[in-house]
PDB file of C-alpha atoms in Angstrom:
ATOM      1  CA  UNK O 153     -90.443  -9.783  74.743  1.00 91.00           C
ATOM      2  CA  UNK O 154     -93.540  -9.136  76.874  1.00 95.00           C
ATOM      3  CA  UNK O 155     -93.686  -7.717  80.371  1.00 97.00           C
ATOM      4  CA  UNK O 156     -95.741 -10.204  82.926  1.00 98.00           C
ATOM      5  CA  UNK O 157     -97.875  -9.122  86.016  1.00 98.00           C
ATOM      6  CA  UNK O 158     -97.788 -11.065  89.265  1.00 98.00           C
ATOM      7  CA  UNK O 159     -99.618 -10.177  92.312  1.00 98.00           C
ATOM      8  CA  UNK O 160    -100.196 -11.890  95.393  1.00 98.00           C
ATOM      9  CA  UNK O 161    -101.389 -10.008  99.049  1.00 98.00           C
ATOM     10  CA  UNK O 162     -99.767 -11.733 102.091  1.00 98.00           C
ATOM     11  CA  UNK O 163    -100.617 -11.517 105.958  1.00 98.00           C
ATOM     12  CA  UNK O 164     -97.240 -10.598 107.212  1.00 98.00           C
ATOM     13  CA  UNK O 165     -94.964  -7.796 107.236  1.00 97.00           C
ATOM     14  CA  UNK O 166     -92.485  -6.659 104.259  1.00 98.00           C
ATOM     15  CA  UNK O 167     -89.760  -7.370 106.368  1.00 98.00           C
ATOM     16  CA  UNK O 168     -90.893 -11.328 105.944  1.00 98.00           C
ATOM     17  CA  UNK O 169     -91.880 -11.501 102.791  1.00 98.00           C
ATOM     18  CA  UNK O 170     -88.421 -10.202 102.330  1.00 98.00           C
ATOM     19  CA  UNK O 171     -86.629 -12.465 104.395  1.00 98.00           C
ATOM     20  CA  UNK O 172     -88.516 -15.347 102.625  1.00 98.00           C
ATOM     21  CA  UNK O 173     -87.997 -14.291  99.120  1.00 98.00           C
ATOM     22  CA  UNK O 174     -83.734 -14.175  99.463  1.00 97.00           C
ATOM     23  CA  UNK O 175     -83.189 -15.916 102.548  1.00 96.00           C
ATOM     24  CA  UNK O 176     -81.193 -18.535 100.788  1.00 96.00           C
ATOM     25  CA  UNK O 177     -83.161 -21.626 102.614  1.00 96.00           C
ATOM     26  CA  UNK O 178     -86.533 -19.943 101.426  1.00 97.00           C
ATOM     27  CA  UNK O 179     -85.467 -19.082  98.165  1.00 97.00           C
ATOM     28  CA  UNK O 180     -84.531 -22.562  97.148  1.00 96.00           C
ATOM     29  CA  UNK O 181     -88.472 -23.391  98.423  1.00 97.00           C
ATOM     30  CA  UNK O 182     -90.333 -21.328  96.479  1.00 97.00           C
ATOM     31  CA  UNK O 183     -87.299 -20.927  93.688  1.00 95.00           C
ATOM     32  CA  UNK O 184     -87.967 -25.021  93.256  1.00 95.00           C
ATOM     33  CA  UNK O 185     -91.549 -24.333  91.099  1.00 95.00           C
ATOM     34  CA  UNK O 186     -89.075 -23.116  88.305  1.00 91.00           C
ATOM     35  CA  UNK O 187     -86.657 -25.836  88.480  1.00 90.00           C
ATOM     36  CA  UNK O 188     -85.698 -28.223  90.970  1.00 92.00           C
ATOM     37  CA  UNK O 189     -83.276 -27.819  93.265  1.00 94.00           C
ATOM     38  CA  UNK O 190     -82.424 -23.958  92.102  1.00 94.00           C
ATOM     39  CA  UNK O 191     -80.675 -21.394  94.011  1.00 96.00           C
ATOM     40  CA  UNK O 192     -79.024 -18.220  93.595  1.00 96.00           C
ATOM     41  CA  UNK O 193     -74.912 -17.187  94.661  1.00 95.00           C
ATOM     42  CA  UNK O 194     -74.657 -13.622  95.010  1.00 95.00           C
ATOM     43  CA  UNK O 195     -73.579 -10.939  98.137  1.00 93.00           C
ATOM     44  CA  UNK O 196     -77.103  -9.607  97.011  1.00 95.00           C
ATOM     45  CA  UNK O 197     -75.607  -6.164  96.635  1.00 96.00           C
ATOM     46  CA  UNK O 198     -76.984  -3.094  94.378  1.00 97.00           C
ATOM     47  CA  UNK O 199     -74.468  -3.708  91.825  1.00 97.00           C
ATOM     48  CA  UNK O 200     -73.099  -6.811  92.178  1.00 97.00           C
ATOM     49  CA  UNK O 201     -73.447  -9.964  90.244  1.00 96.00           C
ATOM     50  CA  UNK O 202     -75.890 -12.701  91.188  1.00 96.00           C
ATOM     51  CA  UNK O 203     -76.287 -16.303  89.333  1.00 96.00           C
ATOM     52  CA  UNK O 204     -79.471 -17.923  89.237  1.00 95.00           C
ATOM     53  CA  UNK O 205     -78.403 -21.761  88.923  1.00 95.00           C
ATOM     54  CA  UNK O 206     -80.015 -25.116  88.927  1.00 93.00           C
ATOM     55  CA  UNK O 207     -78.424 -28.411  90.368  1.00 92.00           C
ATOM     56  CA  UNK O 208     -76.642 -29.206  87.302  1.00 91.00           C
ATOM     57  CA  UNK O 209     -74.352 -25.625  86.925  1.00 91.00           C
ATOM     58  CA  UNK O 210     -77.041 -24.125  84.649  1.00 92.00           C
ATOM     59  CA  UNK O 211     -78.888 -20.907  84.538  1.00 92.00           C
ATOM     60  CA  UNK O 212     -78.456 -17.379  83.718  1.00 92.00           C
ATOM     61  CA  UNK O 213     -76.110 -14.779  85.634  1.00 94.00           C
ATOM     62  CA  UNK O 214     -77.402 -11.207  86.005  1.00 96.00           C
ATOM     63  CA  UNK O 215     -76.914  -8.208  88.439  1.00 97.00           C
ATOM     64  CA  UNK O 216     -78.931  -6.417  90.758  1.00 98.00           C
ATOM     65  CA  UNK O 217     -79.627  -3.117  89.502  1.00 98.00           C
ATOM     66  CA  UNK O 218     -81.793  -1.387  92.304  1.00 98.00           C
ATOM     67  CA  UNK O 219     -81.978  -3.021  95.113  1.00 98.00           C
ATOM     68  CA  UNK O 220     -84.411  -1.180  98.588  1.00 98.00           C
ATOM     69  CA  UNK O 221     -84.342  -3.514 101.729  1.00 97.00           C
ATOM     70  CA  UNK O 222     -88.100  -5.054 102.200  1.00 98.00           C
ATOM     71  CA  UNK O 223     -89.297  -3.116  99.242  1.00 98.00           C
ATOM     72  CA  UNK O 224     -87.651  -3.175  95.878  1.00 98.00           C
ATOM     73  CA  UNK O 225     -85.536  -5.725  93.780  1.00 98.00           C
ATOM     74  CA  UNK O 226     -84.517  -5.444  90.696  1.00 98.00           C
ATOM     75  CA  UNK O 227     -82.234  -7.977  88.459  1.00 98.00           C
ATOM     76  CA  UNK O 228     -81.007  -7.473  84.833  1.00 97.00           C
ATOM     77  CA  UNK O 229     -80.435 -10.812  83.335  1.00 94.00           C
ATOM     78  CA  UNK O 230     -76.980 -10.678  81.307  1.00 93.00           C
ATOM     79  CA  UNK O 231     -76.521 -13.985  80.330  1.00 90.00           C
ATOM     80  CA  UNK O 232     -76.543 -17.856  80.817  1.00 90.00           C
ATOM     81  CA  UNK O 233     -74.378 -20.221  82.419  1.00 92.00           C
ATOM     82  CA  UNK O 234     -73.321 -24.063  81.889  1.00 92.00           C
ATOM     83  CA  UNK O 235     -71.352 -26.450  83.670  1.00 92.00           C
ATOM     84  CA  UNK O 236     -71.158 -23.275  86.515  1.00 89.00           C
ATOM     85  CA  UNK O 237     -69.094 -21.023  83.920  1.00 91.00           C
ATOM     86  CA  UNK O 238     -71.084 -17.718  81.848  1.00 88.00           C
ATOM     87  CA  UNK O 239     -71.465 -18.601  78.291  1.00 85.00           C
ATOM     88  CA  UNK O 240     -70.219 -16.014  75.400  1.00 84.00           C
ATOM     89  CA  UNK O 241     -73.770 -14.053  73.936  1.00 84.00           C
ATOM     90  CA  UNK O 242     -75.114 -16.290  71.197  1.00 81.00           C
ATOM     91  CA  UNK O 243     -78.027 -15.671  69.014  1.00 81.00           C
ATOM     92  CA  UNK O 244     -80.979 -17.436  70.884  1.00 77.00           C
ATOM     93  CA  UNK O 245     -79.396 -15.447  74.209  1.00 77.00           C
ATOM     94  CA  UNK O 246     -79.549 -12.084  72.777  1.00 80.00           C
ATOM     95  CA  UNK O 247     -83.296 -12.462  72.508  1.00 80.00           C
ATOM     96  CA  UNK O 248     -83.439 -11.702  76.363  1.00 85.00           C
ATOM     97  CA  UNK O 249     -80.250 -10.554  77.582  1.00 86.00           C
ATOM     98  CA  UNK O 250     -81.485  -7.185  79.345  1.00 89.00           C
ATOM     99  CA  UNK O 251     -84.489  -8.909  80.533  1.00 93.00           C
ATOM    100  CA  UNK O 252     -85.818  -7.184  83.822  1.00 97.00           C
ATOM    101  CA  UNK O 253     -87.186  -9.286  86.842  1.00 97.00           C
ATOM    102  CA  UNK O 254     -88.603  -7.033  89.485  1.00 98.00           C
ATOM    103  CA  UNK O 255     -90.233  -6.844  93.021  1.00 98.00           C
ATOM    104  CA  UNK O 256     -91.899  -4.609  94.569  1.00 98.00           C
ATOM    105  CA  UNK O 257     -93.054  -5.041  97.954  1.00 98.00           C
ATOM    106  CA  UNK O 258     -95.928  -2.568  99.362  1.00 98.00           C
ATOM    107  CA  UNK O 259     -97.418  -2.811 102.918  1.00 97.00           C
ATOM    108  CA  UNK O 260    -101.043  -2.294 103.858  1.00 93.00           C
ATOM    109  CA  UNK O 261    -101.798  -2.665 107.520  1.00 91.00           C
ATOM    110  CA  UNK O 262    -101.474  -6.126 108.247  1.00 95.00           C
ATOM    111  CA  UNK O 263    -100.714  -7.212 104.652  1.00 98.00           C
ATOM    112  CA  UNK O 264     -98.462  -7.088 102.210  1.00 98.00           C
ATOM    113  CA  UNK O 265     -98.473  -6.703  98.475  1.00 98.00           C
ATOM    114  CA  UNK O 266     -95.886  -8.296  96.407  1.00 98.00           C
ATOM    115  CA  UNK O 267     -95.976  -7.625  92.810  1.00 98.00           C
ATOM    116  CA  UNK O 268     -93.335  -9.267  90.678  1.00 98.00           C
ATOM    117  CA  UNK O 269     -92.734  -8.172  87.007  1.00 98.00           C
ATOM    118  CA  UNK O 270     -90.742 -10.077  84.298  1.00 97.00           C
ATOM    119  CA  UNK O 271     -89.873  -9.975  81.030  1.00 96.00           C
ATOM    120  CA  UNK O 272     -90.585 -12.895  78.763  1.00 94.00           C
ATOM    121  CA  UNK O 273     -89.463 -13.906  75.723  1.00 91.00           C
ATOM    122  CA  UNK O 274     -92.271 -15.353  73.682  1.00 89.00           C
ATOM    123  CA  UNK O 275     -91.755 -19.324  73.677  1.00 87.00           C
ATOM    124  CA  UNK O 276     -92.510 -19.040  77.811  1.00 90.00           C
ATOM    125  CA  UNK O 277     -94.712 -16.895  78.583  1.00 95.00           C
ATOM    126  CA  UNK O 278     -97.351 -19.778  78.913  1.00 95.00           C
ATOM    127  CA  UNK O 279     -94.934 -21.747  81.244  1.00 94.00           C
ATOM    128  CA  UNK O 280     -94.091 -18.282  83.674  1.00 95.00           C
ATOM    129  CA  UNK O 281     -97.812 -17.867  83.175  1.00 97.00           C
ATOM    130  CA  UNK O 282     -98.694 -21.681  85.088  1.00 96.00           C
ATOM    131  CA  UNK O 283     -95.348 -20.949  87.231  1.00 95.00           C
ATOM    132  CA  UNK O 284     -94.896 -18.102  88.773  1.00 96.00           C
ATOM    133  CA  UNK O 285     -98.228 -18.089  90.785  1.00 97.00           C
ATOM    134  CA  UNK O 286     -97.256 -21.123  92.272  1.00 97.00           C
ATOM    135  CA  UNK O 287     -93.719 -20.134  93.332  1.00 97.00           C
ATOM    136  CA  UNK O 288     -95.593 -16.918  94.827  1.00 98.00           C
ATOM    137  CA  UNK O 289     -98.266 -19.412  97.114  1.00 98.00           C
ATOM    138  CA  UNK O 290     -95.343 -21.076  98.699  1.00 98.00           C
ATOM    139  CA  UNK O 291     -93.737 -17.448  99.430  1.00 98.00           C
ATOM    140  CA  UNK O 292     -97.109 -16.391 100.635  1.00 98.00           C
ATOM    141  CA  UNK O 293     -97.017 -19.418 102.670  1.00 98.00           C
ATOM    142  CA  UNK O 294     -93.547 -19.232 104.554  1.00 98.00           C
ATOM    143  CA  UNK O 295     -94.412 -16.206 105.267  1.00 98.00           C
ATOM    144  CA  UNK O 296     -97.613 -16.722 107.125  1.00 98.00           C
ATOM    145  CA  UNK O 297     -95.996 -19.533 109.171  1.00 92.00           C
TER     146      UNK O 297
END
């Protein structure tokens, strides 16, 4: 598994960026780039469980391990989901259950920086790579609106 860098500085406050990146309207925006139509079902609680889920009842269910208000989030990624039900550990899920997913937002002034870190199993770290700057343009661009 490798460990990707994203950056992107934003003209608004941490307390938007914030609101953009888990307001559940937002999130489904800028979540979209990954897969259509995703969202996420959680309390967004330190602790608590949180399932990252496309239109169909797929995706992965994790928990928010650290969690700062209009700072710091952090998700461990325990598993995947079909049909809106976790699926038992198999072998080609073990390759990235732990995976981290982080965000870290930092203000300067006027700006903000958000830096988002993931963890990538091998076969898509070119897709995250062509993906993930384009989810953070539209988060950079609700929140500068």
């Amino acid at each position: 598994m490798e460990t990707l860098e994203f950056k992107i500085r934003i003209k608004a406050s941490a307390e938007k960026v914030w609101s953009v990146l888990w307001n559940d309207e937002t999130y489904r925006k800028w979540a979209g780039v990954f897969y259509e139509g995703s969202y996420a079902i959680s309390d967004w609680n330190e602790g608590g469980k949180i399932q990252f889920l496309g239109p169909n009842g797929g995706g992965m269910n994790s928990i928010i391990e650290k969690k700062i208000p209009n700072e710091y989030m952090a998700f461990k990624h325990l598993g995947e989901v079909k049909d809106f039900k976790e699926l038992p550990i198999d072998e080609e899920s073990q390759k990235w259950i732990g995976a981290m997913e982080t965000y870290r937002l930092t203000p300067d002034d006027e700006f903000t920086d958000l830096i988002v870190e993931v963890d990538v199993v091998e076969n898509h770290i070119d897709y995250f790579k062509e993906t993930f700057p384009k989810g953070l343009e539209i988060v950079k661009e609700l929140s500068e609106n």
